[in-house]
Amino acid sequence: MTQPDEFDLEAAFEAARAAPPQMSEALVAQIARDARTHLPKQSWWARLLSMTGGPVGLGGLVTATVAGFWFGAAPPSETLDPMVIFGTIELAADDTAVDDDMTYLFGFEWITEEG
Amino acid sequence: MQDAQQEHETLKDTGEYDAERDADAALLARYAAGDEAAARLLSARLAPRAFAHAFRVLGDRAEAEDVTQEAMLRLWKPAPKWDAGSTWLYRVVANLCLDRMRRTRPDTLDEMDSPADPAPRIETRLHDAARHDALQSALLRLPERQRQAVVLRHLEGLAKPQIAEILDVGVEAVESLTARGKRALTADLAAQRDALGYSDDTT
């Protein structure tokens, strides 16, 4: 039976919670526009970070740059010269041990035939 | 026993609320660094709650949309607001609502008091809608602070310490506001139900 002074307030709250008022599409779009309008400009540093793939990407970039600079400033021995490795030029004649090693790598030995 | 359980719930609420605050702060920091994706996430997290609160407190869609847009705009504008997040936004919304209620109160209170459509209702489906509308009208008849406290606690489901921060009062005041608000709502809704002739009985 209905009591004059009682009302199931909890049930009314529950029904209201289950159906929260919804924003219109127009308001959602307006809020997104406002957010874009006031979006702070990214600093050059933040842009660089996002372009290079974050701190990890930037770290790799820095390592490669430093290594490249070092190879230029203090090149390792000429045995690492890519021209030699691919057989385009030959090593100095007096370095016979390395010369033997290198001819072993050249499958068709066309360099020695021609030379 | 009940006290211990209540205390446990409050602690749990507080923990969740701290985690939420941290997440909002992290997103806002990303937005401040120029990250547009963070703006989308923040809008999705905060705007619906701001709107729901404003709508229930003001009872008017257009006004609630204005308040929501204004509150979100304040979130986007660069300003020192280190603690911005849901609590900060609810606080802005609560104050904007208060301003509007004070500006419009003399005209709107009478309209809000007029009873809803008295035509006979077809049970269940309309029953819920009627009860929901009745709750909304009864909420609008509560004093401003009680209305805000009841909506934040029982419809938005916030923890008491968070509500205390939003309304700028102590936790005891929140308890008193919600308790008085609920008593007034119960009495109002019981009277409405009897006047409108729809029953809350399920048996």
PDB file of C-alpha atoms in Angstrom:
ATOM      1  CA  MET A   1       0.000   0.000   0.000  1.00  0.00           C
ATOM      2  CA  THR A   2       1.087   3.546  -0.647  1.00  0.00           C
ATOM      3  CA  GLN A   3       2.220   5.495   2.372  1.00  0.00           C
ATOM      4  CA  PRO A   4       1.381   9.175   2.079  1.00  0.00           C
ATOM      5  CA  ASP A   5       4.818  10.405   3.312  1.00  0.00           C
ATOM      6  CA  GLU A   6       6.993   7.805   1.655  1.00  0.00           C
ATOM      7  CA  PHE A   7       8.475   7.702  -1.751  1.00  0.00           C
ATOM      8  CA  ASP A   8      11.120   5.356  -3.101  1.00  0.00           C
ATOM      9  CA  LEU A   9      13.681   8.073  -3.721  1.00  0.00           C
ATOM     10  CA  GLU A  10      16.473   5.574  -4.331  1.00  0.00           C
ATOM     11  CA  ALA A  11      14.525   4.038  -7.230  1.00  0.00           C
ATOM     12  CA  ALA A  12      13.953   7.495  -8.708  1.00  0.00           C
ATOM     13  CA  PHE A  13      17.694   8.265  -8.429  1.00  0.00           C
ATOM     14  CA  GLU A  14      18.507   4.954 -10.068  1.00  0.00           C
ATOM     15  CA  ALA A  15      16.165   5.624 -12.984  1.00  0.00           C
ATOM     16  CA  ALA A  16      17.680   9.090 -13.421  1.00  0.00           C
ATOM     17  CA  ARG A  17      21.245   7.728 -13.300  1.00  0.00           C
ATOM     18  CA  ALA A  18      20.338   5.130 -15.917  1.00  0.00           C
ATOM     19  CA  ALA A  19      19.184   7.857 -18.326  1.00  0.00           C
ATOM     20  CA  PRO A  20      21.648  10.736 -18.028  1.00  0.00           C
ATOM     21  CA  PRO A  21      20.915  13.833 -20.111  1.00  0.00           C
ATOM     22  CA  GLN A  22      22.807  13.703 -23.431  1.00  0.00           C
ATOM     23  CA  MET A  23      24.675  16.546 -25.094  1.00  0.00           C
ATOM     24  CA  SER A  24      23.574  17.549 -28.586  1.00  0.00           C
ATOM     25  CA  GLU A  25      25.874  16.849 -31.553  1.00  0.00           C
ATOM     26  CA  ALA A  26      26.155  20.588 -32.086  1.00  0.00           C
ATOM     27  CA  LEU A  27      27.542  21.128 -28.588  1.00  0.00           C
ATOM     28  CA  VAL A  28      30.057  18.294 -28.969  1.00  0.00           C
ATOM     29  CA  ALA A  29      31.257  19.830 -32.258  1.00  0.00           C
ATOM     30  CA  GLN A  30      31.405  23.317 -30.742  1.00  0.00           C
ATOM     31  CA  ILE A  31      33.551  22.077 -27.833  1.00  0.00           C
ATOM     32  CA  ALA A  32      35.939  20.380 -30.278  1.00  0.00           C
ATOM     33  CA  ARG A  33      36.184  23.612 -32.317  1.00  0.00           C
ATOM     34  CA  ASP A  34      36.912  25.631 -29.171  1.00  0.00           C
ATOM     35  CA  ALA A  35      39.609  23.151 -28.149  1.00  0.00           C
ATOM     36  CA  ARG A  36      41.288  23.480 -31.564  1.00  0.00           C
ATOM     37  CA  THR A  37      41.069  27.279 -31.497  1.00  0.00           C
ATOM     38  CA  HIS A  38      42.854  27.492 -28.166  1.00  0.00           C
ATOM     39  CA  LEU A  39      45.263  24.608 -28.747  1.00  0.00           C
ATOM     40  CA  PRO A  40      48.703  25.920 -27.749  1.00  0.00           C
ATOM     41  CA  LYS A  41      51.346  25.862 -30.492  1.00  0.00           C
ATOM     42  CA  GLN A  42      53.813  23.016 -30.085  1.00  0.00           C
ATOM     43  CA  SER A  43      57.390  24.120 -29.409  1.00  0.00           C
ATOM     44  CA  TRP A  44      60.043  23.253 -32.067  1.00  0.00           C
ATOM     45  CA  TRP A  45      61.430  20.771 -29.572  1.00  0.00           C
ATOM     46  CA  ALA A  46      58.071  18.978 -29.168  1.00  0.00           C
ATOM     47  CA  ARG A  47      57.585  18.924 -32.966  1.00  0.00           C
ATOM     48  CA  LEU A  48      61.075  17.447 -33.470  1.00  0.00           C
ATOM     49  CA  LEU A  49      60.355  14.808 -30.833  1.00  0.00           C
ATOM     50  CA  SER A  50      57.080  13.773 -32.459  1.00  0.00           C
ATOM     51  CA  MET A  51      58.626  13.708 -35.969  1.00  0.00           C
ATOM     52  CA  THR A  52      61.520  11.464 -34.964  1.00  0.00           C
ATOM     53  CA  GLY A  53      59.416   9.001 -33.000  1.00  0.00           C
ATOM     54  CA  GLY A  54      59.731  10.387 -29.489  1.00  0.00           C
ATOM     55  CA  PRO A  55      62.783  10.360 -27.199  1.00  0.00           C
ATOM     56  CA  VAL A  56      63.864   6.877 -28.408  1.00  0.00           C
ATOM     57  CA  GLY A  57      63.884   7.911 -32.065  1.00  0.00           C
ATOM     58  CA  LEU A  58      65.712  11.106 -31.243  1.00  0.00           C
ATOM     59  CA  GLY A  59      68.318   9.110 -29.267  1.00  0.00           C
ATOM     60  CA  GLY A  60      68.978   6.906 -32.308  1.00  0.00           C
ATOM     61  CA  LEU A  61      69.294   9.966 -34.505  1.00  0.00           C
ATOM     62  CA  VAL A  62      71.817  11.537 -32.127  1.00  0.00           C
ATOM     63  CA  THR A  63      73.877   8.302 -31.943  1.00  0.00           C
ATOM     64  CA  ALA A  64      74.004   8.004 -35.743  1.00  0.00           C
ATOM     65  CA  THR A  65      75.039  11.658 -36.098  1.00  0.00           C
ATOM     66  CA  VAL A  66      77.847  11.351 -33.546  1.00  0.00           C
ATOM     67  CA  ALA A  67      79.091   8.081 -35.096  1.00  0.00           C
ATOM     68  CA  GLY A  68      79.110   9.625 -38.583  1.00  0.00           C
ATOM     69  CA  PHE A  69      81.031  12.629 -37.353  1.00  0.00           C
ATOM     70  CA  TRP A  70      83.555  10.388 -35.645  1.00  0.00           C
ATOM     71  CA  PHE A  71      84.153   8.291 -38.784  1.00  0.00           C
ATOM     72  CA  GLY A  72      84.836  11.524 -40.617  1.00  0.00           C
ATOM     73  CA  ALA A  73      87.174  12.970 -38.015  1.00  0.00           C
ATOM     74  CA  ALA A  74      89.127   9.814 -37.250  1.00  0.00           C
ATOM     75  CA  PRO A  75      88.506   7.150 -39.925  1.00  0.00           C
ATOM     76  CA  PRO A  76      89.265   3.563 -38.960  1.00  0.00           C
ATOM     77  CA  SER A  77      91.952   1.618 -40.941  1.00  0.00           C
ATOM     78  CA  GLU A  78      91.491   1.428 -44.705  1.00  0.00           C
ATOM     79  CA  THR A  79      90.455  -2.238 -44.477  1.00  0.00           C
ATOM     80  CA  LEU A  80      86.986  -0.877 -43.725  1.00  0.00           C
ATOM     81  CA  ASP A  81      86.972   1.183 -46.925  1.00  0.00           C
ATOM     82  CA  PRO A  82      83.773   0.058 -48.736  1.00  0.00           C
ATOM     83  CA  MET A  83      85.511   0.418 -52.123  1.00  0.00           C
ATOM     84  CA  VAL A  84      87.950  -2.303 -51.090  1.00  0.00           C
ATOM     85  CA  ILE A  85      85.282  -4.573 -49.668  1.00  0.00           C
ATOM     86  CA  PHE A  86      83.341  -4.487 -52.944  1.00  0.00           C
ATOM     87  CA  GLY A  87      86.543  -5.023 -54.910  1.00  0.00           C
ATOM     88  CA  THR A  88      86.429  -1.772 -56.865  1.00  0.00           C
ATOM     89  CA  ILE A  89      89.983  -0.919 -55.895  1.00  0.00           C
ATOM     90  CA  GLU A  90      92.752  -3.111 -54.608  1.00  0.00           C
ATOM     91  CA  LEU A  91      94.689  -2.758 -51.450  1.00  0.00           C
ATOM     92  CA  ALA A  92      98.292  -1.684 -51.420  1.00  0.00           C
ATOM     93  CA  ALA A  93     100.482  -4.466 -52.830  1.00  0.00           C
ATOM     94  CA  ASP A  94     102.595  -4.919 -49.744  1.00  0.00           C
ATOM     95  CA  ASP A  95      99.583  -5.937 -47.630  1.00  0.00           C
ATOM     96  CA  THR A  96      99.609  -9.557 -48.954  1.00  0.00           C
ATOM     97  CA  ALA A  97      97.785 -11.252 -46.098  1.00  0.00           C
ATOM     98  CA  VAL A  98      94.687  -9.127 -46.516  1.00  0.00           C
ATOM     99  CA  ASP A  99      94.950  -9.306 -50.301  1.00  0.00           C
ATOM    100  CA  ASP A 100      94.701 -13.137 -50.140  1.00  0.00           C
ATOM    101  CA  ASP A 101      91.678 -12.883 -47.904  1.00  0.00           C
ATOM    102  CA  MET A 102      89.973 -10.503 -50.255  1.00  0.00           C
ATOM    103  CA  THR A 103      90.505 -12.542 -53.444  1.00  0.00           C
ATOM    104  CA  TYR A 104      88.960 -15.499 -51.652  1.00  0.00           C
ATOM    105  CA  LEU A 105      85.781 -13.471 -51.321  1.00  0.00           C
ATOM    106  CA  PHE A 106      85.540 -12.585 -55.016  1.00  0.00           C
ATOM    107  CA  GLY A 107      83.589 -15.522 -56.436  1.00  0.00           C
ATOM    108  CA  PHE A 108      84.501 -15.157 -60.148  1.00  0.00           C
ATOM    109  CA  GLU A 109      87.988 -13.739 -59.650  1.00  0.00           C
ATOM    110  CA  TRP A 110      87.506 -11.440 -62.598  1.00  0.00           C
ATOM    111  CA  ILE A 111      89.647  -8.746 -60.978  1.00  0.00           C
ATOM    112  CA  THR A 112      92.750 -10.956 -60.863  1.00  0.00           C
ATOM    113  CA  GLU A 113      92.153 -12.252 -64.418  1.00  0.00           C
ATOM    114  CA  GLU A 114      92.025  -8.745 -65.767  1.00  0.00           C
ATOM    115  CA  GLY A 115      94.920  -7.515 -63.631  1.00  0.00           C
TER     116      GLY A 115
ATOM    117  CA  MET B   1      29.498  -2.156  11.209  1.00  0.00           C
ATOM    118  CA  GLN B   2      27.696   0.269   8.938  1.00  0.00           C
ATOM    119  CA  ASP B   3      30.147   3.017   9.907  1.00  0.00           C
ATOM    120  CA  ALA B   4      33.104   0.815   9.012  1.00  0.00           C
ATOM    121  CA  GLN B   5      31.532  -0.035   5.681  1.00  0.00           C
ATOM    122  CA  GLN B   6      30.790   3.592   4.976  1.00  0.00           C
ATOM    123  CA  GLU B   7      34.365   4.533   5.834  1.00  0.00           C
ATOM    124  CA  HIS B   8      35.649   1.831   3.508  1.00  0.00           C
ATOM    125  CA  GLU B   9      33.468   3.187   0.695  1.00  0.00           C
ATOM    126  CA  THR B  10      34.703   6.700   1.308  1.00  0.00           C
ATOM    127  CA  LEU B  11      38.337   5.530   1.192  1.00  0.00           C
ATOM    128  CA  LYS B  12      37.677   3.625  -2.015  1.00  0.00           C
ATOM    129  CA  ASP B  13      35.925   6.667  -3.511  1.00  0.00           C
ATOM    130  CA  THR B  14      38.843   8.873  -2.523  1.00  0.00           C
ATOM    131  CA  GLY B  15      41.373   6.506  -4.112  1.00  0.00           C
ATOM    132  CA  GLU B  16      39.459   6.410  -7.396  1.00  0.00           C
ATOM    133  CA  TYR B  17      39.074  10.129  -7.332  1.00  0.00           C
ATOM    134  CA  ASP B  18      42.839  10.659  -6.872  1.00  0.00           C
ATOM    135  CA  ALA B  19      43.593   8.351  -9.815  1.00  0.00           C
ATOM    136  CA  GLU B  20      41.069  10.202 -11.957  1.00  0.00           C
ATOM    137  CA  ARG B  21      42.530  13.538 -10.996  1.00  0.00           C
ATOM    138  CA  ASP B  22      46.022  12.358 -12.005  1.00  0.00           C
ATOM    139  CA  ALA B  23      44.735  11.133 -15.376  1.00  0.00           C
ATOM    140  CA  ASP B  24      42.978  14.459 -16.043  1.00  0.00           C
ATOM    141  CA  ALA B  25      46.092  16.404 -15.039  1.00  0.00           C
ATOM    142  CA  ALA B  26      48.273  14.316 -17.382  1.00  0.00           C
ATOM    143  CA  LEU B  27      45.850  14.919 -20.280  1.00  0.00           C
ATOM    144  CA  LEU B  28      45.734  18.629 -19.579  1.00  0.00           C
ATOM    145  CA  ALA B  29      49.540  18.773 -19.574  1.00  0.00           C
ATOM    146  CA  ARG B  30      49.512  17.089 -22.982  1.00  0.00           C
ATOM    147  CA  TYR B  31      46.946  19.593 -24.249  1.00  0.00           C
ATOM    148  CA  ALA B  32      49.072  22.466 -22.920  1.00  0.00           C
ATOM    149  CA  ALA B  33      51.997  21.023 -24.928  1.00  0.00           C
ATOM    150  CA  GLY B  34      49.892  21.250 -28.091  1.00  0.00           C
ATOM    151  CA  ASP B  35      48.528  17.689 -28.316  1.00  0.00           C
ATOM    152  CA  GLU B  36      45.100  17.757 -30.006  1.00  0.00           C
ATOM    153  CA  ALA B  37      44.346  14.114 -29.214  1.00  0.00           C
ATOM    154  CA  ALA B  38      44.487  15.019 -25.521  1.00  0.00           C
ATOM    155  CA  ALA B  39      41.756  17.612 -26.124  1.00  0.00           C
ATOM    156  CA  ARG B  40      39.477  14.944 -27.608  1.00  0.00           C
ATOM    157  CA  LEU B  41      40.069  12.626 -24.652  1.00  0.00           C
ATOM    158  CA  LEU B  42      39.507  15.404 -22.122  1.00  0.00           C
ATOM    159  CA  SER B  43      36.266  16.441 -23.843  1.00  0.00           C
ATOM    160  CA  ALA B  44      35.001  12.877 -23.858  1.00  0.00           C
ATOM    161  CA  ARG B  45      35.831  12.453 -20.182  1.00  0.00           C
ATOM    162  CA  LEU B  46      34.620  15.748 -18.814  1.00  0.00           C
ATOM    163  CA  ALA B  47      32.053  17.466 -21.027  1.00  0.00           C
ATOM    164  CA  PRO B  48      29.192  14.912 -20.628  1.00  0.00           C
ATOM    165  CA  ARG B  49      29.506  15.139 -16.852  1.00  0.00           C
ATOM    166  CA  ALA B  50      29.560  18.933 -16.893  1.00  0.00           C
ATOM    167  CA  PHE B  51      26.473  18.931 -19.106  1.00  0.00           C
ATOM    168  CA  ALA B  52      24.582  16.373 -16.992  1.00  0.00           C
ATOM    169  CA  HIS B  53      25.211  18.386 -13.854  1.00  0.00           C
ATOM    170  CA  ALA B  54      24.226  21.694 -15.447  1.00  0.00           C
ATOM    171  CA  PHE B  55      21.093  20.173 -17.001  1.00  0.00           C
ATOM    172  CA  ARG B  56      19.869  18.675 -13.739  1.00  0.00           C
ATOM    173  CA  VAL B  57      20.617  21.757 -11.713  1.00  0.00           C
ATOM    174  CA  LEU B  58      19.177  24.267 -14.203  1.00  0.00           C
ATOM    175  CA  GLY B  59      16.426  22.098 -15.742  1.00  0.00           C
ATOM    176  CA  ASP B  60      16.926  23.767 -19.118  1.00  0.00           C
ATOM    177  CA  ARG B  61      18.796  22.324 -22.104  1.00  0.00           C
ATOM    178  CA  ALA B  62      19.851  25.593 -23.753  1.00  0.00           C
ATOM    179  CA  GLU B  63      21.125  27.057 -20.486  1.00  0.00           C
ATOM    180  CA  ALA B  64      22.954  23.827 -19.644  1.00  0.00           C
ATOM    181  CA  GLU B  65      24.628  23.804 -23.071  1.00  0.00           C
ATOM    182  CA  ASP B  66      25.769  27.424 -22.614  1.00  0.00           C
ATOM    183  CA  VAL B  67      27.213  26.612 -19.197  1.00  0.00           C
ATOM    184  CA  THR B  68      28.975  23.488 -20.504  1.00  0.00           C
ATOM    185  CA  GLN B  69      30.520  25.325 -23.436  1.00  0.00           C
ATOM    186  CA  GLU B  70      31.665  28.168 -21.185  1.00  0.00           C
ATOM    187  CA  ALA B  71      33.175  25.781 -18.612  1.00  0.00           C
ATOM    188  CA  MET B  72      35.050  23.799 -21.298  1.00  0.00           C
ATOM    189  CA  LEU B  73      36.248  27.058 -22.847  1.00  0.00           C
ATOM    190  CA  ARG B  74      37.801  27.990 -19.507  1.00  0.00           C
ATOM    191  CA  LEU B  75      39.537  24.615 -19.508  1.00  0.00           C
ATOM    192  CA  TRP B  76      41.056  25.289 -22.952  1.00  0.00           C
ATOM    193  CA  LYS B  77      42.131  28.854 -22.327  1.00  0.00           C
ATOM    194  CA  PRO B  78      45.682  29.122 -21.058  1.00  0.00           C
ATOM    195  CA  ALA B  79      45.615  30.129 -17.398  1.00  0.00           C
ATOM    196  CA  PRO B  80      47.339  28.921 -14.268  1.00  0.00           C
ATOM    197  CA  LYS B  81      45.044  26.111 -13.077  1.00  0.00           C
ATOM    198  CA  TRP B  82      47.281  23.404 -11.755  1.00  0.00           C
ATOM    199  CA  ASP B  83      44.496  21.331 -10.298  1.00  0.00           C
ATOM    200  CA  ALA B  84      42.209  21.367 -13.321  1.00  0.00           C
ATOM    201  CA  GLY B  85      40.289  18.165 -13.885  1.00  0.00           C
ATOM    202  CA  SER B  86      36.817  16.915 -13.081  1.00  0.00           C
ATOM    203  CA  THR B  87      36.716  18.620  -9.658  1.00  0.00           C
ATOM    204  CA  TRP B  88      37.872  21.924 -11.110  1.00  0.00           C
ATOM    205  CA  LEU B  89      35.347  21.665 -13.949  1.00  0.00           C
ATOM    206  CA  TYR B  90      32.437  20.739 -11.655  1.00  0.00           C
ATOM    207  CA  ARG B  91      33.374  23.743  -9.553  1.00  0.00           C
ATOM    208  CA  VAL B  92      33.265  26.037 -12.565  1.00  0.00           C
ATOM    209  CA  VAL B  93      29.942  24.504 -13.651  1.00  0.00           C
ATOM    210  CA  ALA B  94      28.479  24.780 -10.138  1.00  0.00           C
ATOM    211  CA  ASN B  95      29.389  28.466  -9.962  1.00  0.00           C
ATOM    212  CA  LEU B  96      28.117  29.252 -13.461  1.00  0.00           C
ATOM    213  CA  CYS B  97      24.838  27.492 -12.588  1.00  0.00           C
ATOM    214  CA  LEU B  98      24.591  29.459  -9.361  1.00  0.00           C
ATOM    215  CA  ASP B  99      25.005  32.716 -11.302  1.00  0.00           C
ATOM    216  CA  ARG B 100      22.264  31.756 -13.719  1.00  0.00           C
ATOM    217  CA  MET B 101      19.882  30.540 -11.003  1.00  0.00           C
ATOM    218  CA  ARG B 102      20.254  33.819  -9.179  1.00  0.00           C
ATOM    219  CA  ARG B 103      19.686  35.786 -12.361  1.00  0.00           C
ATOM    220  CA  THR B 104      16.581  33.878 -13.484  1.00  0.00           C
ATOM    221  CA  ARG B 105      14.990  32.764 -10.218  1.00  0.00           C
ATOM    222  CA  PRO B 106      12.177  35.340  -9.877  1.00  0.00           C
ATOM    223  CA  ASP B 107      10.585  34.399 -13.217  1.00  0.00           C
ATOM    224  CA  THR B 108      11.124  30.673 -13.393  1.00  0.00           C
ATOM    225  CA  LEU B 109      10.125  29.443  -9.944  1.00  0.00           C
ATOM    226  CA  ASP B 110       6.388  29.814 -10.565  1.00  0.00           C
ATOM    227  CA  GLU B 111       6.547  27.960 -13.861  1.00  0.00           C
ATOM    228  CA  MET B 112       8.472  25.149 -12.250  1.00  0.00           C
ATOM    229  CA  ASP B 113       5.824  24.817  -9.550  1.00  0.00           C
ATOM    230  CA  SER B 114       3.009  24.218 -11.998  1.00  0.00           C
ATOM    231  CA  PRO B 115       2.062  20.546 -12.041  1.00  0.00           C
ATOM    232  CA  ALA B 116       3.005  18.363 -14.984  1.00  0.00           C
ATOM    233  CA  ASP B 117       0.475  17.264 -17.586  1.00  0.00           C
ATOM    234  CA  PRO B 118      -2.433  15.834 -15.558  1.00  0.00           C
ATOM    235  CA  ALA B 119      -3.814  13.650 -18.373  1.00  0.00           C
ATOM    236  CA  PRO B 120      -4.334  10.003 -17.407  1.00  0.00           C
ATOM    237  CA  ARG B 121      -1.207   7.920 -17.900  1.00  0.00           C
ATOM    238  CA  ILE B 122      -0.781   4.500 -19.439  1.00  0.00           C
ATOM    239  CA  GLU B 123       1.057   2.545 -16.781  1.00  0.00           C
ATOM    240  CA  THR B 124       4.657   1.248 -16.727  1.00  0.00           C
ATOM    241  CA  ARG B 125       6.393   2.897 -19.704  1.00  0.00           C
ATOM    242  CA  LEU B 126       5.067   6.300 -18.819  1.00  0.00           C
ATOM    243  CA  HIS B 127       5.387   5.505 -15.153  1.00  0.00           C
ATOM    244  CA  ASP B 128       9.198   5.729 -15.283  1.00  0.00           C
ATOM    245  CA  ALA B 129       9.187   8.838 -17.418  1.00  0.00           C
ATOM    246  CA  ALA B 130       6.707  10.463 -15.082  1.00  0.00           C
ATOM    247  CA  ARG B 131       8.734   9.581 -12.036  1.00  0.00           C
ATOM    248  CA  HIS B 132      11.875  10.875 -13.745  1.00  0.00           C
ATOM    249  CA  ASP B 133      10.224  14.140 -14.698  1.00  0.00           C
ATOM    250  CA  ALA B 134       8.739  14.375 -11.236  1.00  0.00           C
ATOM    251  CA  LEU B 135      12.231  13.988  -9.762  1.00  0.00           C
ATOM    252  CA  GLN B 136      13.579  16.701 -12.051  1.00  0.00           C
ATOM    253  CA  SER B 137      10.788  19.110 -11.106  1.00  0.00           C
ATOM    254  CA  ALA B 138      11.223  18.339  -7.423  1.00  0.00           C
ATOM    255  CA  LEU B 139      14.992  18.915  -7.735  1.00  0.00           C
ATOM    256  CA  LEU B 140      14.298  22.347  -9.206  1.00  0.00           C
ATOM    257  CA  ARG B 141      12.243  23.216  -6.137  1.00  0.00           C
ATOM    258  CA  LEU B 142      15.146  22.538  -3.765  1.00  0.00           C
ATOM    259  CA  PRO B 143      17.326  25.403  -2.494  1.00  0.00           C
ATOM    260  CA  GLU B 144      20.381  25.900  -4.765  1.00  0.00           C
ATOM    261  CA  ARG B 145      23.047  24.382  -2.529  1.00  0.00           C
ATOM    262  CA  GLN B 146      20.945  21.358  -1.576  1.00  0.00           C
ATOM    263  CA  ARG B 147      20.105  20.797  -5.231  1.00  0.00           C
ATOM    264  CA  GLN B 148      23.762  20.869  -6.270  1.00  0.00           C
ATOM    265  CA  ALA B 149      24.804  18.584  -3.403  1.00  0.00           C
ATOM    266  CA  VAL B 150      22.051  16.018  -4.090  1.00  0.00           C
ATOM    267  CA  VAL B 151      22.780  15.974  -7.839  1.00  0.00           C
ATOM    268  CA  LEU B 152      26.535  15.576  -7.312  1.00  0.00           C
ATOM    269  CA  ARG B 153      26.135  12.866  -4.674  1.00  0.00           C
ATOM    270  CA  HIS B 154      23.196  10.817  -5.890  1.00  0.00           C
ATOM    271  CA  LEU B 155      23.057  11.404  -9.652  1.00  0.00           C
ATOM    272  CA  GLU B 156      26.706  12.035 -10.524  1.00  0.00           C
ATOM    273  CA  GLY B 157      27.851   9.601  -7.815  1.00  0.00           C
ATOM    274  CA  LEU B 158      30.762  11.683  -6.512  1.00  0.00           C
ATOM    275  CA  ALA B 159      32.538  11.120  -3.202  1.00  0.00           C
ATOM    276  CA  LYS B 160      31.729  13.451  -0.316  1.00  0.00           C
ATOM    277  CA  PRO B 161      35.251  14.962  -0.073  1.00  0.00           C
ATOM    278  CA  GLN B 162      35.121  15.824  -3.783  1.00  0.00           C
ATOM    279  CA  ILE B 163      31.694  17.462  -3.386  1.00  0.00           C
ATOM    280  CA  ALA B 164      33.033  19.408  -0.398  1.00  0.00           C
ATOM    281  CA  GLU B 165      35.801  20.758  -2.631  1.00  0.00           C
ATOM    282  CA  ILE B 166      33.402  21.605  -5.464  1.00  0.00           C
ATOM    283  CA  LEU B 167      30.934  23.458  -3.241  1.00  0.00           C
ATOM    284  CA  ASP B 168      33.695  24.954  -1.093  1.00  0.00           C
ATOM    285  CA  VAL B 169      32.281  23.609   2.180  1.00  0.00           C
ATOM    286  CA  GLY B 170      33.260  20.946   4.738  1.00  0.00           C
ATOM    287  CA  VAL B 171      32.370  17.256   4.426  1.00  0.00           C
ATOM    288  CA  GLU B 172      29.859  17.607   7.306  1.00  0.00           C
ATOM    289  CA  ALA B 173      28.105  20.385   5.415  1.00  0.00           C
ATOM    290  CA  VAL B 174      27.852  18.093   2.368  1.00  0.00           C
ATOM    291  CA  GLU B 175      26.271  15.400   4.542  1.00  0.00           C
ATOM    292  CA  SER B 176      23.808  17.880   5.972  1.00  0.00           C
ATOM    293  CA  LEU B 177      22.943  19.369   2.560  1.00  0.00           C
ATOM    294  CA  THR B 178      22.324  15.952   0.968  1.00  0.00           C
ATOM    295  CA  ALA B 179      20.333  14.697   3.975  1.00  0.00           C
ATOM    296  CA  ARG B 180      18.075  17.763   4.021  1.00  0.00           C
ATOM    297  CA  GLY B 181      17.762  17.665   0.254  1.00  0.00           C
ATOM    298  CA  LYS B 182      16.695  14.030   0.282  1.00  0.00           C
ATOM    299  CA  ARG B 183      14.130  14.611   3.001  1.00  0.00           C
ATOM    300  CA  ALA B 184      12.634  17.516   1.084  1.00  0.00           C
ATOM    301  CA  LEU B 185      12.611  15.509  -2.158  1.00  0.00           C
ATOM    302  CA  THR B 186      10.889  12.550  -0.526  1.00  0.00           C
ATOM    303  CA  ALA B 187       8.150  14.712   0.940  1.00  0.00           C
ATOM    304  CA  ASP B 188       7.717  16.665  -2.298  1.00  0.00           C
ATOM    305  CA  LEU B 189       7.592  13.568  -4.510  1.00  0.00           C
ATOM    306  CA  ALA B 190       5.170  11.768  -2.184  1.00  0.00           C
ATOM    307  CA  ALA B 191       2.839  14.775  -2.311  1.00  0.00           C
ATOM    308  CA  GLN B 192       3.207  15.014  -6.125  1.00  0.00           C
ATOM    309  CA  ARG B 193       2.477  11.344  -6.561  1.00  0.00           C
ATOM    310  CA  ASP B 194      -0.688  11.609  -4.540  1.00  0.00           C
ATOM    311  CA  ALA B 195      -1.755  14.756  -6.374  1.00  0.00           C
ATOM    312  CA  LEU B 196      -1.057  13.313  -9.818  1.00  0.00           C
ATOM    313  CA  GLY B 197      -2.630   9.998  -8.955  1.00  0.00           C
ATOM    314  CA  TYR B 198       0.179   7.716 -10.085  1.00  0.00           C
ATOM    315  CA  SER B 199       1.215   5.053  -7.691  1.00  0.00           C
ATOM    316  CA  ASP B 200       4.719   4.031  -6.705  1.00  0.00           C
ATOM    317  CA  ASP B 201       3.544   0.552  -5.729  1.00  0.00           C
ATOM    318  CA  THR B 202       4.803  -2.416  -7.658  1.00  0.00           C
ATOM    319  CA  THR B 203       2.482  -4.936  -5.928  1.00  0.00           C
TER     320      THR B 203
END
